[in-house]
Amino acid sequence: MPYSGSSVTVTAKNSKGTELFVGTASGVDADSYLDGVAQEQISDVSFPNSATHRFTPGDAKPDADIADRDWWISTDTGKTVAKTFDLDAEPQVLIIAPANSGDSLDGTTVSLQMRVKGVFALSLLGIAGTIMLAGFSVFLFMRWCASRIRPPKKDVGLPSGSGPDSSDSGPGGDSGPGGGSGPGRDGRRPAADRTAKDEPGPATQPISAVQPDTGGQAPPRRRDVRNRRSFRAVTASVLGTGLVLSGCANMPIAKPSNPDTTPYERTAVRPGEAGKFMTNYTESLDKTLGDKGSDLDKIQAAPLIDHTRAQIQIADKAKQKLRAPDFTEVVAGSPNFTEYPMWFYAFGTADKKSTDGDKQLTQVMLVTRESASTDPLVRSASYIPTEQMPALMADDRGAVEKGSEDFSEDLTTASGDVSSFLVDGKAKSGGPEGLKEGGFKGFRDYLGDLRDKDSGFDKVDVDCKPYEDLKFEDMTLSTENGAIGMGEVRCTLTIKAPSDYALDLGDTVEAVKTNDKEGDTIKVDTAHPYVLMKTGDELTAVATDWNVLSSKVE
């Protein structure tokens, strides 16, 4: 809306009884959600009855139900819907659509009303000013005309002492018998002629009495200073009124404006909404775990979804019940808020009852979102001790700077170091700290048990490689003293038993078997998610656990 200083109400009515939906959203969400969908766009409004709009062809409806999206700023439904918004607020996009995906907008009319409080009073003031200006203009014109037709004063152009009241009657005068009209108006000679012939005068005259030869021109007039003063007063009044009105920036009246309507920004998780995301995710995960993994793909994606599916199978085999952790404190950060696809990190401090061990843990989750029509998907999750949680440096919009390129390179190098350590148990010089602790150590201990001579296995080999289907190095965040990112390594164990032994690897491996083949060799796939943190020049890799993904007999 190209106006400011007021509010606008947009009202939509449907004459056929169709249920309507109205919602406001950030432009980045609206553009993504309606991409490829047939729509009528109103891009500019000129009151009272003009609007700029265009039709964009496309699909009949969006991919996802309109009311189910979580990025709406405000929504309403009904046969008549309305939305009032402040023209000086942050730019938003308003969308009107059928509430039910099977309906259409046939019979729908949209109207806009703008609040213009103060316009009537200002209009009266403007009319009064116009009338005053017109009156002064007429007054000045009449004064000017009157000054142009005024006759000259009677004594202008006559010598001193020879005005029309001077008398020439007496001996030798022109009056008398036989006197008629002469050169003068009353039969007398001109005064200058009489003075030269009848009344000798001085040879010279005072300079003040000498009159210039006008040559038949109109006599000079005094300049009318009063008119000029009146004109200056009117001009000053008009200019002063204009300046006063131009300074009324705070008056409650709609004015044309040029708002910066791009880029309709919002963070991937708006400031203050991290807790809402974590709550929704936890509730959805609890429901999914209770339903043995149904709809898990709506909240998780690879590589994490592979871990969860395996855990559901293992818990079912062991007659155990899984549940999502509870969080006491939540933080989220992302540098990506201007376009889809988006990604962000969510950090949730877990309740002590939700995790094992004496130390309080914080779960680190990497979340991605491909478009406004899709839901956020958690791609990776791992725990770190809460005391190691770094401080994120976010701006007033909740955006956190991306980790440096050097840290992205460190993340790539560290994935190789982790893979190498899981194979041989040797931490390379210059590699990240923490490889001999937590989940890394736990996996090495498990290998040691399998390789123990009392285990009965002939051979246990392991091969580990970084997970490459997700570009972890492209999704890192800067912290107060460094950076933070995530990674994962996948390993394959090849376990060979003597031919005369029965192969028994326990409930965990049995639960995730993908075949029923008989044999003396079994392969077990494992996953090792971890968090990499940089503090100053020091790198630390943290893993609290590891996961068995699948197994098969060969």
mmCIF file of N, CA and C in Angstrom, residues 427-551:
data_model
loop_
_atom_site.group_PDB
_atom_site.id
_atom_site.type_symbol
_atom_site.label_atom_id
_atom_site.label_comp_id
_atom_site.label_asym_id
_atom_site.label_seq_id
_atom_site.Cartn_x
_atom_site.Cartn_y
_atom_site.Cartn_z
ATOM 1 N N ALA A 427 44.162 -40.877 17.383
ATOM 2 C CA ALA A 427 43.848 -39.473 17.105
ATOM 3 C C ALA A 427 45.028 -38.811 16.436
ATOM 4 N N LYS A 428 44.802 -38.231 15.264
ATOM 5 C CA LYS A 428 45.891 -37.593 14.522
ATOM 6 C C LYS A 428 46.334 -36.308 15.197
ATOM 7 N N SER A 429 47.601 -36.019 15.058
ATOM 8 C CA SER A 429 48.123 -34.760 15.565
ATOM 9 C C SER A 429 47.507 -33.590 14.797
ATOM 10 N N GLY A 430 47.050 -32.611 15.517
ATOM 11 C CA GLY A 430 46.414 -31.464 14.884
ATOM 12 C C GLY A 430 44.938 -31.657 14.635
ATOM 13 N N GLY A 431 44.408 -32.863 14.948
ATOM 14 C CA GLY A 431 42.980 -33.120 14.781
ATOM 15 C C GLY A 431 42.175 -32.561 15.944
ATOM 16 N N PRO A 432 40.855 -32.676 15.899
ATOM 17 C CA PRO A 432 40.013 -32.131 16.968
ATOM 18 C C PRO A 432 40.186 -32.877 18.282
ATOM 19 N N GLU A 433 40.006 -32.154 19.355
ATOM 20 C CA GLU A 433 39.998 -32.759 20.686
ATOM 21 C C GLU A 433 38.676 -33.499 20.883
ATOM 22 N N GLY A 434 38.655 -34.393 21.859
ATOM 23 C CA GLY A 434 37.421 -35.073 22.237
ATOM 24 C C GLY A 434 37.177 -36.396 21.552
ATOM 25 N N LEU A 435 38.083 -36.856 20.689
ATOM 26 C CA LEU A 435 37.861 -38.106 19.967
ATOM 27 C C LEU A 435 37.963 -39.337 20.877
ATOM 28 N N LYS A 436 38.631 -39.193 21.995
ATOM 29 C CA LYS A 436 38.793 -40.337 22.899
ATOM 30 C C LYS A 436 37.754 -40.329 24.016
ATOM 31 N N GLU A 437 36.674 -39.613 23.786
ATOM 32 C CA GLU A 437 35.632 -39.493 24.797
ATOM 33 C C GLU A 437 34.265 -39.785 24.199
ATOM 34 N N GLY A 438 33.279 -39.945 25.065
ATOM 35 C CA GLY A 438 31.887 -40.044 24.674
ATOM 36 C C GLY A 438 31.576 -41.131 23.680
ATOM 37 N N GLY A 439 30.817 -40.804 22.672
ATOM 38 C CA GLY A 439 30.370 -41.783 21.693
ATOM 39 C C GLY A 439 31.488 -42.358 20.849
ATOM 40 N N PHE A 440 32.533 -41.577 20.609
ATOM 41 C CA PHE A 440 33.673 -42.107 19.857
ATOM 42 C C PHE A 440 34.345 -43.245 20.645
ATOM 43 N N LYS A 441 34.576 -43.001 21.904
ATOM 44 C CA LYS A 441 35.184 -44.018 22.767
ATOM 45 C C LYS A 441 34.265 -45.226 22.907
ATOM 46 N N GLY A 442 32.942 -44.946 22.996
ATOM 47 C CA GLY A 442 31.996 -46.053 23.136
ATOM 48 C C GLY A 442 32.040 -47.006 21.956
ATOM 49 N N PHE A 443 32.163 -46.489 20.764
ATOM 50 C CA PHE A 443 32.247 -47.346 19.586
ATOM 51 C C PHE A 443 33.549 -48.136 19.569
ATOM 52 N N ARG A 444 34.649 -47.499 19.934
ATOM 53 C CA ARG A 444 35.923 -48.200 19.974
ATOM 54 C C ARG A 444 35.908 -49.314 21.030
ATOM 55 N N ASP A 445 35.246 -49.095 22.130
ATOM 56 C CA ASP A 445 35.117 -50.144 23.152
ATOM 57 C C ASP A 445 34.276 -51.305 22.627
ATOM 58 N N TYR A 446 33.235 -50.995 21.850
ATOM 59 C CA TYR A 446 32.390 -52.045 21.280
ATOM 60 C C TYR A 446 33.212 -52.907 20.313
ATOM 61 N N LEU A 447 34.036 -52.263 19.500
ATOM 62 C CA LEU A 447 34.915 -53.009 18.601
ATOM 63 C C LEU A 447 35.887 -53.886 19.390
ATOM 64 N N GLY A 448 36.400 -53.350 20.472
ATOM 65 C CA GLY A 448 37.317 -54.132 21.300
ATOM 66 C C GLY A 448 36.665 -55.376 21.851
ATOM 67 N N ASP A 449 35.398 -55.264 22.245
ATOM 68 C CA ASP A 449 34.683 -56.446 22.758
ATOM 69 C C ASP A 449 34.481 -57.479 21.660
ATOM 70 N N LEU A 450 34.165 -57.021 20.444
ATOM 71 C CA LEU A 450 33.975 -57.969 19.350
ATOM 72 C C LEU A 450 35.285 -58.654 18.968
ATOM 73 N N ARG A 451 36.365 -57.954 19.109
ATOM 74 C CA ARG A 451 37.662 -58.506 18.724
ATOM 75 C C ARG A 451 38.346 -59.296 19.858
ATOM 76 N N ASP A 452 37.758 -59.253 20.987
ATOM 77 C CA ASP A 452 38.336 -60.006 22.102
ATOM 78 C C ASP A 452 38.351 -61.505 21.780
ATOM 79 N N LYS A 453 39.396 -62.182 22.200
ATOM 80 C CA LYS A 453 39.524 -63.602 21.862
ATOM 81 C C LYS A 453 38.418 -64.453 22.469
ATOM 82 N N ASP A 454 37.808 -63.953 23.526
ATOM 83 C CA ASP A 454 36.724 -64.718 24.141
ATOM 84 C C ASP A 454 35.395 -64.552 23.398
ATOM 85 N N SER A 455 35.343 -63.626 22.438
ATOM 86 C CA SER A 455 34.089 -63.400 21.709
ATOM 87 C C SER A 455 33.798 -64.532 20.745
ATOM 88 N N GLY A 456 34.841 -65.237 20.292
ATOM 89 C CA GLY A 456 34.640 -66.364 19.388
ATOM 90 C C GLY A 456 34.643 -65.996 17.928
ATOM 91 N N PHE A 457 34.767 -64.696 17.589
ATOM 92 C CA PHE A 457 34.761 -64.296 16.182
ATOM 93 C C PHE A 457 36.161 -64.418 15.598
ATOM 94 N N ASP A 458 36.197 -64.863 14.366
ATOM 95 C CA ASP A 458 37.480 -65.014 13.694
ATOM 96 C C ASP A 458 38.066 -63.662 13.277
ATOM 97 N N LYS A 459 37.179 -62.790 12.815
ATOM 98 C CA LYS A 459 37.676 -61.533 12.260
ATOM 99 C C LYS A 459 36.615 -60.439 12.375
ATOM 100 N N VAL A 460 37.061 -59.252 12.742
ATOM 101 C CA VAL A 460 36.170 -58.080 12.805
ATOM 102 C C VAL A 460 36.880 -56.928 12.094
ATOM 103 N N ASP A 461 36.326 -56.526 10.960
ATOM 104 C CA ASP A 461 36.874 -55.396 10.200
ATOM 105 C C ASP A 461 35.898 -54.219 10.260
ATOM 106 N N VAL A 462 36.423 -53.015 10.096
ATOM 107 C CA VAL A 462 35.576 -51.821 10.101
ATOM 108 C C VAL A 462 36.050 -50.871 9.010
ATOM 109 N N ASP A 463 35.090 -50.271 8.331
ATOM 110 C CA ASP A 463 35.366 -49.270 7.297
ATOM 111 C C ASP A 463 34.461 -48.066 7.560
ATOM 112 N N CYS A 464 35.045 -46.879 7.638
ATOM 113 C CA CYS A 464 34.274 -45.665 7.980
ATOM 114 C C CYS A 464 34.506 -44.573 6.943
ATOM 115 N N LYS A 465 33.438 -43.857 6.604
ATOM 116 C CA LYS A 465 33.500 -42.746 5.654
ATOM 117 C C LYS A 465 32.566 -41.621 6.110
ATOM 118 N N PRO A 466 32.909 -40.383 5.802
ATOM 119 C CA PRO A 466 32.018 -39.265 6.115
ATOM 120 C C PRO A 466 30.707 -39.384 5.343
ATOM 121 N N TYR A 467 29.615 -38.973 5.981
ATOM 122 C CA TYR A 467 28.312 -38.935 5.313
ATOM 123 C C TYR A 467 28.310 -37.761 4.334
ATOM 124 N N GLU A 468 27.983 -38.007 3.077
ATOM 125 C CA GLU A 468 28.133 -36.993 2.030
ATOM 126 C C GLU A 468 26.830 -36.550 1.384
ATOM 127 N N ASP A 469 25.709 -37.122 1.782
ATOM 128 C CA ASP A 469 24.444 -36.756 1.154
ATOM 129 C C ASP A 469 23.867 -35.445 1.695
ATOM 130 N N LEU A 470 24.482 -34.892 2.715
ATOM 131 C CA LEU A 470 24.090 -33.588 3.254
ATOM 132 C C LEU A 470 25.360 -32.761 3.428
ATOM 133 N N LYS A 471 25.358 -31.555 2.868
ATOM 134 C CA LYS A 471 26.542 -30.702 2.904
ATOM 135 C C LYS A 471 26.621 -29.962 4.246
ATOM 136 N N PHE A 472 27.131 -30.677 5.254
ATOM 137 C CA PHE A 472 27.246 -30.077 6.575
ATOM 138 C C PHE A 472 28.147 -28.843 6.553
ATOM 139 N N GLU A 473 29.171 -28.870 5.719
ATOM 140 C CA GLU A 473 30.124 -27.760 5.705
ATOM 141 C C GLU A 473 29.505 -26.455 5.212
ATOM 142 N N ASP A 474 28.363 -26.525 4.533
ATOM 143 C CA ASP A 474 27.684 -25.307 4.064
ATOM 144 C C ASP A 474 26.731 -24.741 5.102
ATOM 145 N N MET A 475 26.570 -25.424 6.225
ATOM 146 C CA MET A 475 25.608 -24.984 7.243
ATOM 147 C C MET A 475 26.306 -24.919 8.598
ATOM 148 N N THR A 476 26.933 -23.798 8.850
ATOM 149 C CA THR A 476 27.629 -23.564 10.111
ATOM 150 C C THR A 476 27.249 -22.195 10.656
ATOM 151 N N LEU A 477 27.411 -21.991 11.939
ATOM 152 C CA LEU A 477 27.097 -20.718 12.572
ATOM 153 C C LEU A 477 28.319 -20.193 13.314
ATOM 154 N N SER A 478 28.477 -18.881 13.313
ATOM 155 C CA SER A 478 29.518 -18.269 14.121
ATOM 156 C C SER A 478 29.033 -18.152 15.563
ATOM 157 N N THR A 479 29.945 -18.188 16.495
ATOM 158 C CA THR A 479 29.640 -18.041 17.915
ATOM 159 C C THR A 479 30.466 -16.900 18.480
ATOM 160 N N GLU A 480 30.299 -16.643 19.761
ATOM 161 C CA GLU A 480 30.991 -15.521 20.380
ATOM 162 C C GLU A 480 32.510 -15.642 20.239
ATOM 163 N N ASN A 481 33.019 -16.883 20.367
ATOM 164 C CA ASN A 481 34.462 -17.082 20.318
ATOM 165 C C ASN A 481 34.913 -17.999 19.186
ATOM 166 N N GLY A 482 34.037 -18.297 18.240
ATOM 167 C CA GLY A 482 34.433 -19.205 17.171
ATOM 168 C C GLY A 482 33.283 -19.581 16.267
ATOM 169 N N ALA A 483 32.982 -20.878 16.185
ATOM 170 C CA ALA A 483 31.931 -21.365 15.287
ATOM 171 C C ALA A 483 31.461 -22.729 15.753
ATOM 172 N N ILE A 484 30.303 -23.157 15.199
ATOM 173 C CA ILE A 484 29.744 -24.459 15.532
ATOM 174 C C ILE A 484 29.132 -25.064 14.275
ATOM 175 N N GLY A 485 29.261 -26.379 14.136
ATOM 176 C CA GLY A 485 28.685 -27.099 13.011
ATOM 177 C C GLY A 485 28.456 -28.551 13.404
ATOM 178 N N MET A 486 27.906 -29.311 12.474
ATOM 179 C CA MET A 486 27.618 -30.718 12.730
ATOM 180 C C MET A 486 28.197 -31.577 11.617
ATOM 181 N N GLY A 487 28.331 -32.859 11.900
ATOM 182 C CA GLY A 487 28.820 -33.803 10.910
ATOM 183 C C GLY A 487 28.383 -35.208 11.275
ATOM 184 N N GLU A 488 28.641 -36.135 10.389
ATOM 185 C CA GLU A 488 28.291 -37.531 10.652
ATOM 186 C C GLU A 488 29.222 -38.441 9.860
ATOM 187 N N VAL A 489 29.542 -39.571 10.463
ATOM 188 C CA VAL A 489 30.357 -40.597 9.828
ATOM 189 C C VAL A 489 29.562 -41.889 9.827
ATOM 190 N N ARG A 490 29.599 -42.624 8.708
ATOM 191 C CA ARG A 490 28.951 -43.929 8.605
ATOM 192 C C ARG A 490 30.028 -45.023 8.554
ATOM 193 N N CYS A 491 29.829 -46.067 9.335
ATOM 194 C CA CYS A 491 30.779 -47.184 9.387
ATOM 195 C C CYS A 491 30.079 -48.500 9.051
ATOM 196 N N THR A 492 30.832 -49.440 8.522
ATOM 197 C CA THR A 492 30.340 -50.791 8.254
ATOM 198 C C THR A 492 31.269 -51.794 8.929
ATOM 199 N N LEU A 493 30.675 -52.580 9.802
ATOM 200 C CA LEU A 493 31.420 -53.649 10.482
ATOM 201 C C LEU A 493 31.218 -54.953 9.721
ATOM 202 N N THR A 494 32.278 -55.663 9.462
ATOM 203 C CA THR A 494 32.201 -56.994 8.853
ATOM 204 C C THR A 494 32.682 -57.997 9.902
ATOM 205 N N ILE A 495 31.764 -58.818 10.372
ATOM 206 C CA ILE A 495 32.051 -59.744 11.470
ATOM 207 C C ILE A 495 31.954 -61.174 10.935
ATOM 208 N N LYS A 496 33.049 -61.936 11.081
ATOM 209 C CA LYS A 496 33.092 -63.317 10.580
ATOM 210 C C LYS A 496 33.233 -64.275 11.772
ATOM 211 N N ALA A 497 32.326 -65.220 11.818
ATOM 212 C CA ALA A 497 32.344 -66.216 12.893
ATOM 213 C C ALA A 497 32.790 -67.573 12.340
ATOM 214 N N PRO A 498 33.353 -68.445 13.200
ATOM 215 C CA PRO A 498 33.702 -69.805 12.747
ATOM 216 C C PRO A 498 32.463 -70.522 12.240
ATOM 217 N N SER A 499 32.651 -71.369 11.257
ATOM 218 C CA SER A 499 31.524 -72.062 10.640
ATOM 219 C C SER A 499 30.766 -72.967 11.603
ATOM 220 N N ASP A 500 31.430 -73.391 12.659
ATOM 221 C CA ASP A 500 30.746 -74.287 13.596
ATOM 222 C C ASP A 500 30.134 -73.540 14.774
ATOM 223 N N TYR A 501 30.119 -72.184 14.676
ATOM 224 C CA TYR A 501 29.524 -71.376 15.746
ATOM 225 C C TYR A 501 28.149 -70.859 15.280
ATOM 226 N N ALA A 502 27.248 -70.732 16.210
ATOM 227 C CA ALA A 502 25.970 -70.066 15.933
ATOM 228 C C ALA A 502 26.186 -68.555 16.094
ATOM 229 N N LEU A 503 25.726 -67.803 15.118
ATOM 230 C CA LEU A 503 25.969 -66.348 15.100
ATOM 231 C C LEU A 503 24.910 -65.647 15.951
ATOM 232 N N ASP A 504 25.335 -65.009 17.019
ATOM 233 C CA ASP A 504 24.411 -64.305 17.912
ATOM 234 C C ASP A 504 25.038 -62.970 18.304
ATOM 235 N N LEU A 505 24.431 -61.886 17.821
ATOM 236 C CA LEU A 505 24.965 -60.551 18.103
ATOM 237 C C LEU A 505 24.064 -59.749 19.031
ATOM 238 N N GLY A 506 23.067 -60.386 19.593
ATOM 239 C CA GLY A 506 22.201 -59.695 20.529
ATOM 240 C C GLY A 506 20.988 -59.077 19.877
ATOM 241 N N ASP A 507 20.091 -58.577 20.744
ATOM 242 C CA ASP A 507 18.807 -58.042 20.269
ATOM 243 C C ASP A 507 18.971 -56.801 19.397
ATOM 244 N N THR A 508 19.952 -55.970 19.701
ATOM 245 C CA THR A 508 20.114 -54.728 18.944
ATOM 246 C C THR A 508 20.373 -55.002 17.474
ATOM 247 N N VAL A 509 21.343 -55.868 17.175
ATOM 248 C CA VAL A 509 21.672 -56.171 15.783
ATOM 249 C C VAL A 509 20.572 -57.013 15.144
ATOM 250 N N GLU A 510 20.004 -57.926 15.897
ATOM 251 C CA GLU A 510 18.932 -58.771 15.363
ATOM 252 C C GLU A 510 17.710 -57.943 14.984
ATOM 253 N N ALA A 511 17.445 -56.866 15.733
ATOM 254 C CA ALA A 511 16.249 -56.054 15.492
ATOM 255 C C ALA A 511 16.289 -55.329 14.152
ATOM 256 N N VAL A 512 17.487 -55.055 13.663
ATOM 257 C CA VAL A 512 17.590 -54.264 12.437
ATOM 258 C C VAL A 512 18.059 -55.107 11.251
ATOM 259 N N LYS A 513 17.955 -56.424 11.366
ATOM 260 C CA LYS A 513 18.345 -57.278 10.246
ATOM 261 C C LYS A 513 17.418 -57.070 9.055
ATOM 262 N N THR A 514 18.006 -57.035 7.890
ATOM 263 C CA THR A 514 17.231 -56.798 6.676
ATOM 264 C C THR A 514 17.018 -58.066 5.856
ATOM 265 N N ASN A 515 17.582 -59.218 6.317
ATOM 266 C CA ASN A 515 17.359 -60.473 5.602
ATOM 267 C C ASN A 515 17.411 -61.636 6.607
ATOM 268 N N ASP A 516 16.995 -62.808 6.136
ATOM 269 C CA ASP A 516 16.997 -64.015 6.971
ATOM 270 C C ASP A 516 17.959 -65.063 6.434
ATOM 271 N N LYS A 517 18.917 -64.658 5.706
ATOM 272 C CA LYS A 517 19.864 -65.582 5.102
ATOM 273 C C LYS A 517 20.740 -66.244 6.166
ATOM 274 N N GLU A 518 21.079 -67.495 5.935
ATOM 275 C CA GLU A 518 21.997 -68.211 6.822
ATOM 276 C C GLU A 518 23.426 -67.984 6.353
ATOM 277 N N GLY A 519 24.346 -67.803 7.284
ATOM 278 C CA GLY A 519 25.738 -67.607 6.916
ATOM 279 C C GLY A 519 26.592 -67.352 8.136
ATOM 280 N N ASP A 520 27.898 -67.240 7.905
ATOM 281 C CA ASP A 520 28.813 -67.031 9.021
ATOM 282 C C ASP A 520 29.400 -65.612 9.046
ATOM 283 N N THR A 521 28.884 -64.749 8.144
ATOM 284 C CA THR A 521 29.372 -63.365 8.100
ATOM 285 C C THR A 521 28.188 -62.411 8.198
ATOM 286 N N ILE A 522 28.343 -61.421 9.038
ATOM 287 C CA ILE A 522 27.297 -60.406 9.175
ATOM 288 C C ILE A 522 27.913 -59.024 9.027
ATOM 289 N N LYS A 523 27.185 -58.170 8.344
ATOM 290 C CA LYS A 523 27.614 -56.784 8.187
ATOM 291 C C LYS A 523 26.655 -55.867 8.939
ATOM 292 N N VAL A 524 27.229 -54.964 9.707
ATOM 293 C CA VAL A 524 26.444 -54.050 10.539
ATOM 294 C C VAL A 524 26.800 -52.614 10.147
ATOM 295 N N ASP A 525 25.784 -51.825 9.821
ATOM 296 C CA ASP A 525 25.983 -50.413 9.487
ATOM 297 C C ASP A 525 25.691 -49.555 10.718
ATOM 298 N N THR A 526 26.559 -48.598 10.983
ATOM 299 C CA THR A 526 26.402 -47.724 12.152
ATOM 300 C C THR A 526 26.499 -46.255 11.737
ATOM 301 N N ALA A 527 25.958 -45.389 12.581
ATOM 302 C CA ALA A 527 25.987 -43.945 12.332
ATOM 303 C C ALA A 527 26.602 -43.242 13.533
ATOM 304 N N HIS A 528 27.387 -42.204 13.261
ATOM 305 C CA HIS A 528 28.111 -41.494 14.311
ATOM 306 C C HIS A 528 27.951 -39.979 14.125
ATOM 307 N N PRO A 529 26.851 -39.412 14.588
ATOM 308 C CA PRO A 529 26.679 -37.957 14.506
ATOM 309 C C PRO A 529 27.523 -37.266 15.572
ATOM 310 N N TYR A 530 27.963 -36.081 15.280
ATOM 311 C CA TYR A 530 28.775 -35.344 16.248
ATOM 312 C C TYR A 530 28.615 -33.844 16.002
ATOM 313 N N VAL A 531 29.056 -33.073 16.987
ATOM 314 C CA VAL A 531 29.058 -31.610 16.903
ATOM 315 C C VAL A 531 30.506 -31.155 16.940
ATOM 316 N N LEU A 532 30.856 -30.264 16.018
ATOM 317 C CA LEU A 532 32.207 -29.712 15.983
ATOM 318 C C LEU A 532 32.144 -28.244 16.384
ATOM 319 N N MET A 533 32.961 -27.892 17.382
ATOM 320 C CA MET A 533 32.997 -26.508 17.872
ATOM 321 C C MET A 533 34.419 -25.972 17.801
ATOM 322 N N LYS A 534 34.494 -24.700 17.456
ATOM 323 C CA LYS A 534 35.792 -24.030 17.416
ATOM 324 C C LYS A 534 35.790 -22.893 18.417
ATOM 325 N N THR A 535 36.773 -22.912 19.320
ATOM 326 C CA THR A 535 36.942 -21.851 20.304
ATOM 327 C C THR A 535 38.348 -21.308 20.163
ATOM 328 N N GLY A 536 38.451 -20.110 19.637
ATOM 329 C CA GLY A 536 39.773 -19.590 19.322
ATOM 330 C C GLY A 536 40.373 -20.397 18.188
ATOM 331 N N ASP A 537 41.515 -21.029 18.467
ATOM 332 C CA ASP A 537 42.159 -21.889 17.457
ATOM 333 C C ASP A 537 41.961 -23.369 17.762
ATOM 334 N N GLU A 538 41.184 -23.684 18.776
ATOM 335 C CA GLU A 538 41.030 -25.073 19.201
ATOM 336 C C GLU A 538 39.730 -25.670 18.674
ATOM 337 N N LEU A 539 39.826 -26.860 18.091
ATOM 338 C CA LEU A 539 38.672 -27.600 17.596
ATOM 339 C C LEU A 539 38.329 -28.723 18.571
ATOM 340 N N THR A 540 37.015 -28.887 18.805
ATOM 341 C CA THR A 540 36.556 -29.952 19.693
ATOM 342 C C THR A 540 35.387 -30.670 19.039
ATOM 343 N N ALA A 541 35.479 -31.984 18.943
ATOM 344 C CA ALA A 541 34.395 -32.814 18.423
ATOM 345 C C ALA A 541 33.703 -33.489 19.607
ATOM 346 N N VAL A 542 32.374 -33.423 19.626
ATOM 347 C CA VAL A 542 31.609 -33.972 20.739
ATOM 348 C C VAL A 542 30.559 -34.934 20.197
ATOM 349 N N ALA A 543 30.575 -36.181 20.725
ATOM 350 C CA ALA A 543 29.549 -37.180 20.401
ATOM 351 C C ALA A 543 29.204 -37.910 21.693
ATOM 352 N N THR A 544 27.932 -37.927 22.034
ATOM 353 C CA THR A 544 27.530 -38.592 23.273
ATOM 354 C C THR A 544 27.092 -40.029 23.037
ATOM 355 N N ASP A 545 26.866 -40.420 21.779
ATOM 356 C CA ASP A 545 26.392 -41.777 21.506
ATOM 357 C C ASP A 545 26.623 -42.118 20.038
ATOM 358 N N TRP A 546 26.287 -43.342 19.665
ATOM 359 C CA TRP A 546 26.318 -43.766 18.272
ATOM 360 C C TRP A 546 25.142 -44.717 18.049
ATOM 361 N N ASN A 547 24.826 -45.007 16.796
ATOM 362 C CA ASN A 547 23.605 -45.739 16.482
ATOM 363 C C ASN A 547 23.880 -46.910 15.542
ATOM 364 N N VAL A 548 23.215 -48.032 15.820
ATOM 365 C CA VAL A 548 23.185 -49.156 14.885
ATOM 366 C C VAL A 548 22.034 -48.912 13.918
ATOM 367 N N LEU A 549 22.311 -48.985 12.619
ATOM 368 C CA LEU A 549 21.292 -48.684 11.612
ATOM 369 C C LEU A 549 20.672 -49.937 11.000
ATOM 370 N N SER A 550 21.483 -50.886 10.602
ATOM 371 C CA SER A 550 20.965 -52.086 9.937
ATOM 372 C C SER A 550 22.012 -53.193 10.006
ATOM 373 N N SER A 551 21.560 -54.394 9.686
ATOM 374 C CA SER A 551 22.475 -55.544 9.639
ATOM 375 C C SER A 551 21.947 -56.542 8.621
#
